[in-house]
Short mmCIF file of C-alpha atoms in Angstrom, two decimals:
data_model
loop_
_atom_site.label_atom_id
_atom_site.label_comp_id
_atom_site.label_asym_id
_atom_site.label_seq_id
_atom_site.Cartn_x
_atom_site.Cartn_y
_atom_site.Cartn_z
CA UNK A 279 -186.42 -85.30 216.59
CA UNK A 280 -185.31 -81.81 215.65
CA UNK A 281 -182.23 -80.48 217.46
CA UNK A 282 -181.77 -76.75 217.87
CA UNK A 283 -178.58 -74.77 217.40
CA UNK A 284 -178.55 -74.17 221.15
CA UNK A 285 -178.70 -77.89 221.88
CA UNK A 286 -175.96 -78.64 219.35
CA UNK A 287 -173.63 -76.04 220.87
CA UNK A 288 -174.34 -77.29 224.38
CA UNK A 289 -173.67 -80.91 223.33
CA UNK A 290 -170.39 -79.90 221.70
CA UNK A 291 -169.28 -78.01 224.83
CA UNK A 292 -170.25 -80.94 227.04
CA UNK A 293 -168.42 -83.49 224.90
CA UNK A 294 -165.35 -81.24 224.77
CA UNK A 295 -165.02 -81.58 228.56
CA UNK A 296 -165.00 -85.40 228.23
CA UNK A 297 -162.38 -85.73 225.49
CA UNK A 298 -159.06 -87.38 226.46
CA UNK A 299 -155.88 -85.34 226.58
CA UNK A 300 -154.56 -86.47 223.19
CA UNK A 301 -154.65 -83.86 220.43
CA UNK A 302 -155.61 -86.27 217.62
CA UNK A 303 -159.05 -87.89 217.45
CA UNK A 304 -160.22 -90.73 215.21
CA UNK A 305 -163.95 -89.99 214.85
CA UNK A 306 -165.77 -93.15 213.70
CA UNK A 307 -169.26 -92.22 214.92
CA UNK A 308 -171.88 -93.78 212.65
CA UNK A 309 -174.62 -91.32 213.60
CA UNK A 310 -173.99 -88.17 211.53
CA UNK A 311 -175.11 -85.89 214.36
CA UNK A 312 -172.75 -87.61 216.79
CA UNK A 313 -169.93 -87.23 214.26
CA UNK A 314 -170.70 -83.53 213.87
CA UNK A 315 -170.83 -82.91 217.61
CA UNK A 316 -167.51 -84.76 217.89
CA UNK A 317 -166.01 -82.60 215.16
CA UNK A 318 -167.22 -79.41 216.85
CA UNK A 319 -165.99 -80.56 220.27
CA UNK A 320 -162.57 -81.29 218.80
CA UNK A 321 -162.39 -77.90 217.08
CA UNK A 322 -163.25 -75.88 220.18
CA UNK A 323 -160.74 -78.00 222.13
CA UNK A 324 -158.05 -77.34 219.50
CA UNK A 325 -157.89 -81.04 218.64
CA UNK A 326 -157.48 -82.50 215.16
CA UNK A 327 -159.91 -85.00 213.65
CA UNK A 328 -158.21 -87.82 211.71
CA UNK A 329 -160.24 -89.15 208.78
CA UNK A 330 -158.61 -92.23 207.18
CA UNK A 331 -160.18 -94.16 204.26
CA UNK A 332 -160.62 -97.35 206.35
CA UNK A 333 -160.47 -98.47 209.96
CA UNK A 334 -158.63 -101.76 209.46
CA UNK A 335 -156.12 -102.87 212.13
CA UNK A 336 -153.27 -101.96 209.77
CA UNK A 337 -154.66 -98.48 209.19
CA UNK A 338 -155.10 -97.94 212.93
CA UNK A 339 -151.49 -99.03 213.49
CA UNK A 340 -150.32 -96.50 210.93
CA UNK A 341 -152.45 -93.76 212.52
CA UNK A 342 -150.67 -94.47 215.80
CA UNK A 343 -147.36 -94.09 213.98
CA UNK A 344 -148.60 -90.75 212.62
CA UNK A 345 -149.75 -89.50 216.03
CA UNK A 346 -148.97 -91.49 219.16
CA UNK A 347 -151.62 -89.61 221.17
CA UNK A 348 -154.57 -90.55 218.93
CA UNK A 349 -157.78 -91.69 220.61
CA UNK A 350 -161.07 -92.96 219.15
CA UNK A 351 -164.54 -91.43 219.50
CA UNK A 352 -167.26 -93.95 218.66
CA UNK A 353 -170.97 -94.56 219.21
CA UNK A 354 -171.32 -98.32 218.73
CA UNK A 355 -171.12 -100.99 221.40
CA UNK A 356 -169.11 -103.41 219.27
CA UNK A 357 -166.19 -101.04 218.64
CA UNK A 358 -162.91 -102.95 218.91
CA UNK A 359 -160.50 -100.29 217.63
CA UNK A 360 -157.13 -100.86 219.33
CA UNK A 361 -156.86 -97.28 220.63
CA UNK A 362 -157.88 -95.44 223.78
CA UNK A 363 -161.64 -95.11 223.28
CA UNK A 364 -164.39 -92.73 224.32
CA UNK A 365 -167.97 -93.74 223.63
CA UNK A 366 -170.33 -90.95 222.69
CA UNK A 367 -172.54 -90.32 225.74
CA UNK A 368 -175.91 -92.04 225.59
CA UNK A 369 -177.50 -88.88 226.99
CA UNK A 370 -176.03 -85.41 227.26
CA UNK A 371 -176.88 -83.33 230.34
CA UNK A 372 -179.71 -80.88 229.79
CA UNK A 373 -178.28 -77.52 228.87
CA UNK A 374 -179.38 -74.33 230.60
CA UNK A 375 -179.54 -72.08 227.56
CA UNK A 376 -182.96 -70.72 226.79
CA UNK A 377 -184.11 -71.42 223.26
CA UNK A 378 -183.54 -67.88 222.18
CA UNK A 379 -181.25 -66.82 219.35
CA UNK A 380 -179.95 -63.97 221.47
CA UNK A 381 -178.39 -66.48 223.88
CA UNK A 382 -176.51 -68.42 221.23
CA UNK A 383 -172.76 -67.90 221.23
CA UNK A 384 -171.18 -69.23 218.06
CA UNK A 385 -167.51 -70.12 218.65
CA UNK A 386 -165.11 -68.04 216.58
CA UNK A 387 -162.53 -70.33 214.97
CA UNK A 388 -159.21 -69.05 213.63
CA UNK A 389 -159.17 -69.50 209.86
CA UNK A 390 -155.65 -70.95 210.12
CA UNK A 391 -156.58 -73.56 212.73
CA UNK A 392 -155.86 -77.12 211.59
CA UNK A 393 -159.09 -79.02 212.23
CA UNK A 394 -158.75 -82.24 210.24
CA UNK A 395 -156.28 -84.51 208.52
CA UNK A 396 -157.75 -86.61 205.72
CA UNK A 397 -155.74 -89.57 204.48
CA UNK A 398 -155.34 -91.20 201.10
CA UNK A 399 -153.58 -94.53 200.54
CA UNK A 400 -150.03 -94.24 199.24
CA UNK A 401 -148.25 -96.63 196.91
CA UNK A 402 -146.11 -97.92 199.80
CA UNK A 403 -149.15 -98.77 201.89
CA UNK A 404 -148.58 -95.86 204.26
CA UNK A 405 -151.50 -93.41 204.44
CA UNK A 406 -150.69 -89.97 203.03
CA UNK A 407 -152.00 -87.10 205.22
CA UNK A 408 -153.70 -84.02 203.79
CA UNK A 409 -154.16 -81.21 206.29
CA UNK A 410 -157.40 -79.21 206.28
CA UNK A 411 -157.56 -75.77 207.89
CA UNK A 412 -160.83 -74.22 208.97
CA UNK A 413 -160.75 -71.15 206.70
CA UNK A 414 -160.31 -73.01 203.38
CA UNK A 415 -162.93 -75.61 204.39
CA UNK A 416 -165.43 -72.82 205.10
CA UNK A 417 -164.54 -71.03 201.87
CA UNK A 418 -165.07 -74.28 199.98
CA UNK A 419 -168.52 -75.17 201.27
CA UNK A 420 -169.75 -71.58 201.13
CA UNK A 421 -168.78 -71.53 197.44
CA UNK A 422 -170.63 -74.82 197.04
CA UNK A 423 -173.73 -73.40 198.74
CA UNK A 424 -173.70 -70.39 196.41
CA UNK A 425 -173.30 -72.63 193.36
CA UNK A 426 -176.18 -74.86 194.46
CA UNK A 427 -178.46 -71.91 195.21
CA UNK A 428 -178.69 -72.70 198.91
CA UNK A 429 -178.08 -69.16 200.17
CA UNK A 430 -181.51 -67.87 199.15
CA UNK A 431 -183.05 -67.92 202.60
CA UNK A 432 -184.64 -71.37 202.37
CA UNK A 433 -184.33 -74.08 205.01
CA UNK A 434 -183.30 -77.38 203.45
CA UNK A 435 -182.96 -80.81 205.04
CA UNK A 436 -179.85 -82.65 203.81
CA UNK A 437 -179.82 -86.46 203.77
CA UNK A 438 -176.62 -88.27 202.79
CA UNK A 439 -175.98 -91.88 201.83
CA UNK A 440 -172.21 -91.55 202.26
CA UNK A 441 -170.38 -91.58 205.61
CA UNK A 442 -169.30 -88.27 207.13
CA UNK A 443 -165.71 -89.54 207.33
CA UNK A 444 -165.48 -89.53 203.51
CA UNK A 445 -164.30 -86.19 202.07
CA UNK A 446 -167.48 -85.81 199.99
CA UNK A 447 -169.67 -86.68 202.97
CA UNK A 448 -167.58 -84.45 205.25
CA UNK A 449 -168.08 -81.44 202.99
CA UNK A 450 -171.61 -81.94 201.68
CA UNK A 451 -173.44 -83.51 204.64
CA UNK A 452 -171.63 -81.94 207.61
CA UNK A 453 -169.82 -78.72 206.74
CA UNK A 454 -172.33 -77.55 204.11
CA UNK A 455 -175.31 -77.47 206.51
CA UNK A 456 -173.17 -75.95 209.27
CA UNK A 457 -172.08 -73.10 207.02
CA UNK A 458 -175.31 -72.48 205.10
CA UNK A 459 -177.94 -72.60 207.83
CA UNK A 460 -179.56 -75.87 206.74
CA UNK A 461 -180.37 -79.03 208.68
CA UNK A 462 -178.43 -82.28 208.48
CA UNK A 463 -179.94 -85.71 208.94
CA UNK A 464 -178.26 -88.06 211.42
CA UNK A 465 -179.08 -91.07 209.23
CA UNK A 466 -176.67 -92.88 206.93
CA UNK A 467 -178.98 -95.01 204.76
CA UNK A 468 -177.66 -97.44 202.17
CA UNK A 469 -180.55 -99.58 200.92
CA UNK A 470 -183.32 -97.97 198.85
CA UNK A 471 -186.04 -98.50 201.48
CA UNK A 472 -183.81 -96.93 204.13
CA UNK A 473 -183.10 -93.94 201.88
CA UNK A 474 -186.82 -93.36 201.39
CA UNK A 475 -187.43 -93.70 205.13
CA UNK A 476 -184.65 -91.24 205.97
CA UNK A 477 -186.08 -88.71 203.53
CA UNK A 478 -189.59 -89.14 204.90
CA UNK A 479 -188.46 -88.34 208.45
CA UNK A 480 -187.11 -84.89 207.60
CA UNK A 481 -189.15 -81.84 206.58
CA UNK A 482 -189.15 -80.53 203.02
CA UNK A 483 -187.50 -79.09 201.01
CA UNK A 484 -185.09 -82.05 200.94
CA UNK A 485 -181.68 -82.55 199.34
CA UNK A 486 -180.33 -86.04 198.70
CA UNK A 487 -176.52 -86.30 198.71
CA UNK A 488 -175.61 -89.63 197.13
CA UNK A 489 -173.47 -91.62 194.68
CA UNK A 490 -174.02 -93.28 191.28
CA UNK A 491 -174.23 -96.69 192.98
CA UNK A 492 -176.90 -95.64 195.47
CA UNK A 493 -178.88 -93.78 192.81
CA UNK A 494 -178.87 -96.76 190.45
CA UNK A 495 -180.06 -99.11 193.21
CA UNK A 496 -182.71 -96.58 194.24
CA UNK A 497 -184.15 -96.43 190.72
CA UNK A 498 -184.05 -100.20 190.29
CA UNK A 499 -186.10 -100.61 193.49
CA UNK A 500 -188.94 -98.57 191.92
CA UNK A 501 -189.97 -97.10 195.27
CA UNK A 502 -191.95 -93.90 195.59
CA UNK A 503 -189.60 -91.18 196.79
CA UNK A 504 -190.67 -88.28 198.99
CA UNK A 505 -190.59 -84.92 197.25
CA UNK A 506 -187.05 -83.64 196.68
CA UNK A 507 -185.61 -80.23 195.86
CA UNK A 508 -182.18 -81.32 194.61
CA UNK A 509 -179.99 -84.40 194.16
CA UNK A 510 -176.18 -84.33 194.41
CA UNK A 511 -173.87 -87.07 193.18
CA UNK A 512 -170.13 -87.66 193.50
CA UNK A 513 -167.35 -90.26 194.09
CA UNK A 514 -167.48 -91.45 190.45
CA UNK A 515 -168.60 -89.94 187.13
CA UNK A 516 -172.31 -90.36 186.51
CA UNK A 517 -173.43 -91.70 183.15
CA UNK A 518 -175.73 -89.42 181.17
CA UNK A 519 -178.51 -92.05 180.84
CA UNK A 520 -178.61 -92.58 184.60
CA UNK A 521 -178.63 -88.82 185.19
CA UNK A 522 -181.67 -88.46 182.91
CA UNK A 523 -183.44 -91.30 184.73
CA UNK A 524 -182.79 -89.74 188.12
CA UNK A 525 -184.11 -86.35 187.05
CA UNK A 526 -187.17 -87.90 185.40
CA UNK A 527 -187.94 -90.02 188.45
CA UNK A 528 -187.22 -87.40 191.12
CA UNK A 529 -188.46 -84.45 189.05
CA UNK A 530 -185.61 -82.24 190.29
CA UNK A 531 -182.19 -81.18 188.99
CA UNK A 532 -179.26 -83.51 189.58
CA UNK A 533 -175.83 -81.92 190.03
CA UNK A 534 -172.52 -83.73 190.06
CA UNK A 535 -169.57 -82.68 192.20
CA UNK A 536 -165.98 -83.22 191.13
CA UNK A 537 -163.16 -83.26 193.62
CA UNK A 538 -160.69 -85.36 195.56
CA UNK A 539 -159.44 -85.89 199.08
CA UNK A 540 -156.45 -83.73 198.30
CA UNK A 541 -158.36 -80.77 196.83
CA UNK A 542 -161.85 -81.10 198.22
CA UNK A 543 -164.62 -80.31 195.76
CA UNK A 544 -163.52 -78.02 192.95
CA UNK A 545 -166.20 -78.21 190.23
CA UNK A 546 -169.83 -79.03 189.44
CA UNK A 547 -171.99 -79.79 186.43
CA UNK A 548 -175.59 -80.62 185.65
CA UNK A 549 -174.96 -83.85 183.76
CA UNK A 550 -178.15 -83.83 181.71
CA UNK A 551 -177.35 -80.41 180.28
CA UNK A 552 -173.55 -80.25 179.92
CA UNK A 553 -170.52 -82.48 179.55
CA UNK A 554 -168.22 -79.71 180.77
CA UNK A 555 -167.43 -79.15 184.43
CA UNK A 556 -167.47 -75.63 185.88
CA UNK A 557 -164.81 -74.76 188.44
CA UNK A 558 -165.76 -73.18 191.76
CA UNK A 559 -164.83 -69.50 192.13
CA UNK A 560 -161.10 -68.70 192.15
CA UNK A 561 -160.06 -72.33 191.54
CA UNK A 562 -157.71 -72.73 188.55
CA UNK A 563 -156.34 -75.66 186.57
CA UNK A 564 -152.74 -75.36 185.40
CA UNK A 565 -150.59 -77.60 183.24
CA UNK A 566 -147.28 -78.53 184.87
CA UNK A 567 -145.35 -81.07 182.84
CA UNK A 568 -147.68 -83.90 181.89
CA UNK A 569 -150.08 -83.32 184.80
CA UNK A 570 -152.96 -80.97 185.44
CA UNK A 571 -152.76 -79.24 188.82
CA UNK A 572 -155.49 -77.50 190.81
CA UNK A 573 -154.70 -74.31 192.69
CA UNK A 574 -156.31 -71.16 194.00
CA UNK A 575 -159.51 -70.57 195.92
CA UNK A 576 -159.77 -72.96 198.86
CA UNK A 577 -156.98 -75.23 197.52
CA UNK A 578 -154.25 -74.29 199.98
CA UNK A 579 -151.30 -75.57 197.92
CA UNK A 580 -151.17 -76.67 194.24
CA UNK A 581 -152.29 -80.30 193.90
CA UNK A 582 -151.77 -82.66 190.92
CA UNK A 583 -154.98 -84.35 189.75
CA UNK A 584 -155.15 -88.08 189.14
CA UNK A 585 -157.41 -87.74 186.12
CA UNK A 586 -157.12 -87.10 182.42
CA UNK A 587 -158.41 -83.55 182.01
CA UNK A 588 -158.83 -81.21 179.04
CA UNK A 589 -159.22 -77.55 179.98
CA UNK A 590 -161.85 -75.51 178.15
CA UNK A 591 -161.20 -71.84 178.82
CA UNK A 592 -160.46 -70.61 182.32
CA UNK A 593 -163.55 -71.93 184.14
CA UNK A 594 -164.45 -75.22 182.44
CA UNK A 595 -162.90 -78.59 181.68
CA UNK A 596 -163.68 -82.01 180.25
CA UNK A 597 -163.00 -85.18 182.21
CA UNK A 598 -161.72 -88.03 180.04
CA UNK A 599 -161.31 -90.69 182.70
CA UNK A 600 -159.11 -91.67 185.59
CA UNK A 601 -155.47 -92.52 185.39
CA UNK A 602 -154.96 -96.26 185.18
CA UNK A 603 -153.64 -96.80 188.68
CA UNK A 604 -156.48 -95.14 190.59
CA UNK A 605 -159.20 -97.41 191.99
CA UNK A 606 -162.54 -95.98 193.14
CA UNK A 607 -165.19 -98.44 194.36
CA UNK A 608 -168.41 -97.31 196.05
CA UNK A 609 -166.82 -93.99 196.95
CA UNK A 610 -163.66 -95.50 198.45
CA UNK A 611 -160.34 -94.78 196.81
CA UNK A 612 -157.12 -96.70 196.67
CA UNK A 613 -154.48 -97.49 194.08
CA UNK A 614 -153.23 -100.68 192.50
CA UNK A 615 -149.78 -99.96 193.93
CA UNK A 616 -151.24 -99.70 197.42
CA UNK A 617 -153.27 -102.90 197.07
CA UNK A 618 -150.32 -104.77 195.59
CA UNK A 619 -148.19 -103.61 198.50
CA UNK A 620 -150.60 -105.13 201.02
CA UNK A 621 -151.00 -108.34 199.01
CA UNK A 622 -147.26 -108.91 198.81
CA UNK A 623 -146.83 -108.08 202.50
CA UNK A 624 -148.81 -111.17 203.56
CA UNK A 625 -146.56 -113.93 204.91
CA UNK A 626 -146.39 -116.78 202.40
CA UNK A 627 -147.02 -114.63 199.33
CA UNK A 628 -144.11 -114.89 196.90
CA UNK A 629 -145.59 -112.62 194.25
CA UNK A 630 -148.99 -111.14 193.56
CA UNK A 631 -150.84 -108.45 191.64
CA UNK A 632 -154.31 -106.92 191.51
CA UNK A 633 -156.05 -106.32 188.19
CA UNK A 634 -158.68 -103.65 187.54
CA UNK A 635 -160.93 -104.32 184.53
CA UNK A 636 -161.98 -101.61 182.11
CA UNK A 637 -165.29 -100.01 183.03
CA UNK A 638 -168.27 -100.64 180.80
CA UNK A 639 -170.50 -98.36 182.86
CA UNK A 640 -169.67 -95.90 185.61
CA UNK A 641 -172.86 -96.93 187.40
CA UNK A 642 -171.82 -100.47 188.33
CA UNK A 643 -169.44 -101.67 190.99
CA UNK A 644 -166.01 -102.68 189.76
CA UNK A 645 -164.80 -106.13 190.80
CA UNK A 646 -161.07 -106.40 191.21
CA UNK A 647 -159.22 -109.60 190.38
CA UNK A 648 -155.86 -110.77 191.69
CA UNK A 649 -153.27 -113.38 190.80
CA UNK A 650 -150.97 -114.67 193.51
CA UNK A 651 -148.02 -117.02 193.85
CA UNK A 652 -148.43 -118.50 197.33
CA UNK A 653 -148.03 -122.29 197.34
CA UNK A 654 -148.44 -122.65 201.11
CA UNK A 655 -151.63 -120.59 201.48
CA UNK A 656 -155.31 -121.23 200.88
CA UNK A 657 -157.71 -118.67 199.45
CA UNK A 658 -159.57 -118.33 202.77
CA UNK A 659 -156.34 -117.75 204.71
CA UNK A 660 -155.10 -115.15 202.26
CA UNK A 661 -158.43 -113.31 202.13
CA UNK A 662 -158.56 -113.25 205.93
CA UNK A 663 -155.11 -111.65 205.99
CA UNK A 664 -156.14 -109.09 203.38
CA UNK A 665 -159.24 -108.13 205.39
CA UNK A 666 -156.90 -106.88 208.11
CA UNK A 667 -155.05 -104.64 205.65
CA UNK A 668 -157.51 -103.33 203.05
CA UNK A 669 -161.15 -102.31 202.92
CA UNK A 670 -163.49 -105.23 202.04
CA UNK A 671 -164.69 -103.48 198.85
CA UNK A 672 -161.21 -104.04 197.39
CA UNK A 673 -161.02 -107.78 198.10
CA UNK A 674 -160.32 -109.61 194.81
CA UNK A 675 -163.08 -111.57 193.08
CA UNK A 676 -161.70 -113.90 191.82
CA UNK A 677 -158.47 -114.61 193.67
CA UNK A 678 -156.43 -116.88 191.41
CA UNK A 679 -153.44 -118.96 192.50
CA UNK A 680 -150.78 -119.31 189.78
CA UNK A 681 -147.25 -120.72 189.49
CA UNK A 682 -145.73 -117.43 188.35
CA UNK A 683 -146.61 -113.99 187.05
CA UNK A 684 -145.66 -112.99 183.49
CA UNK A 685 -143.16 -110.29 184.43
CA UNK A 686 -140.82 -108.95 181.74
CA UNK A 687 -137.05 -108.68 181.88
CA UNK A 688 -137.20 -105.47 183.90
CA UNK A 689 -139.56 -106.97 186.48
CA UNK A 690 -142.60 -105.06 185.23
CA UNK A 691 -145.95 -106.79 184.80
CA UNK A 692 -147.62 -105.72 181.53
CA UNK A 693 -151.35 -105.25 181.92
CA UNK A 694 -152.25 -107.24 178.81
CA UNK A 695 -150.07 -110.15 179.96
CA UNK A 696 -151.84 -110.21 183.32
CA UNK A 697 -155.23 -110.06 181.60
CA UNK A 698 -154.33 -113.04 179.41
CA UNK A 699 -153.16 -114.98 182.46
CA UNK A 700 -156.47 -114.36 184.22
CA UNK A 701 -158.45 -115.31 181.11
CA UNK A 702 -156.52 -118.56 180.83
CA UNK A 703 -156.95 -119.37 184.50
CA UNK A 704 -160.72 -119.18 184.42
CA UNK A 705 -160.85 -121.20 181.22
CA UNK A 706 -162.54 -118.76 178.91
CA UNK A 707 -161.70 -115.89 176.60
CA UNK A 708 -162.39 -112.77 178.64
CA UNK A 709 -162.45 -109.46 176.90
CA UNK A 710 -162.02 -106.18 178.69
CA UNK A 711 -165.76 -105.64 178.81
CA UNK A 712 -166.47 -109.10 180.25
CA UNK A 713 -163.82 -109.21 182.95
CA UNK A 714 -165.85 -106.97 185.28
CA UNK A 715 -168.60 -109.57 185.50
CA UNK A 716 -166.42 -112.20 187.21
CA UNK A 717 -167.53 -112.76 190.80
#
């Protein structure tokens, strides 16, 4: 069912009157339209949307420590978040606006207004907040729309496979349509058949906003896709062979987006035609010490990048891989330090460490391993405790119980020593390329 601008504005105004008094809102709505109405209602009420990477009990506890007045907006009956909760209304009252553009009043938002705080996981386990003001967010997605050619007067339907709470989904499936005059789909499909169905229910021209994982599964399913106008990919680098397959199958250009929670999107490339990334207007990369920093444009303050980058002139760069500590699985980011913190915080764990294998292909899901010294615990007990602290995609496979970890005299745990320990524990010689296949 198509929803007009008038209906959207009326729904946002209605929901704004129902929001609790707290200034901070955890928006976990699964329906993308509900999420967007919640975002708009919060903005016009001068409330701040909190967007953490997970919704585990530990993360919720830390959100409460960040803002004691936080409440949760949700749209599912089984929500058990331990916060004051407001369920998205099953039916909004009919609005009285006539469906006439002359009657539409678009709220004017101060460019400096803080509208969202997006969190990344810190090495101590505490989420690190990154504030997002309205003006830079608008500047960002308008630059994206120009780069993608979406300001040419067309009317695109945007379908996303990533949740709106993720920075990529927030920008490309919520803010982009709001700021470029295009339609967003309320669906959040994951499986190939669901992606096809979601695309079929919206009018053409269609844009699919997805990830390498979803695109690979979609191609492997060999389903007939509805006609597309453009495919976007982000959350992990896309291999060139997969990019060629997507373009051949969909018969449209595929563009990759590079960015982070801290910076938002800052560059794009068409993977089949270039290895270099092109920065968005006014964004610059600067060398400070051993790190590359992003600044300018919509990036409000200079931000260090967690990737190995080689600049090529003022507008382009090459990406040579992620720094060793960063973990990115199915679009969700963490760090080995953060995961190790949670592992060693479980009662009964004497020592423990996660291990991330080297990637053979960017298009397959990484499987983390972990070694733990915990003589009084079972694997099921330990995994149950970890589920309360970390997102399930980061649970170790395998989880190996050992007598001790091969730490050196300074207490550090060399990566090669940990790899050898894991190889010995599973009884076979595992090379870097094989370790990712352990389940």
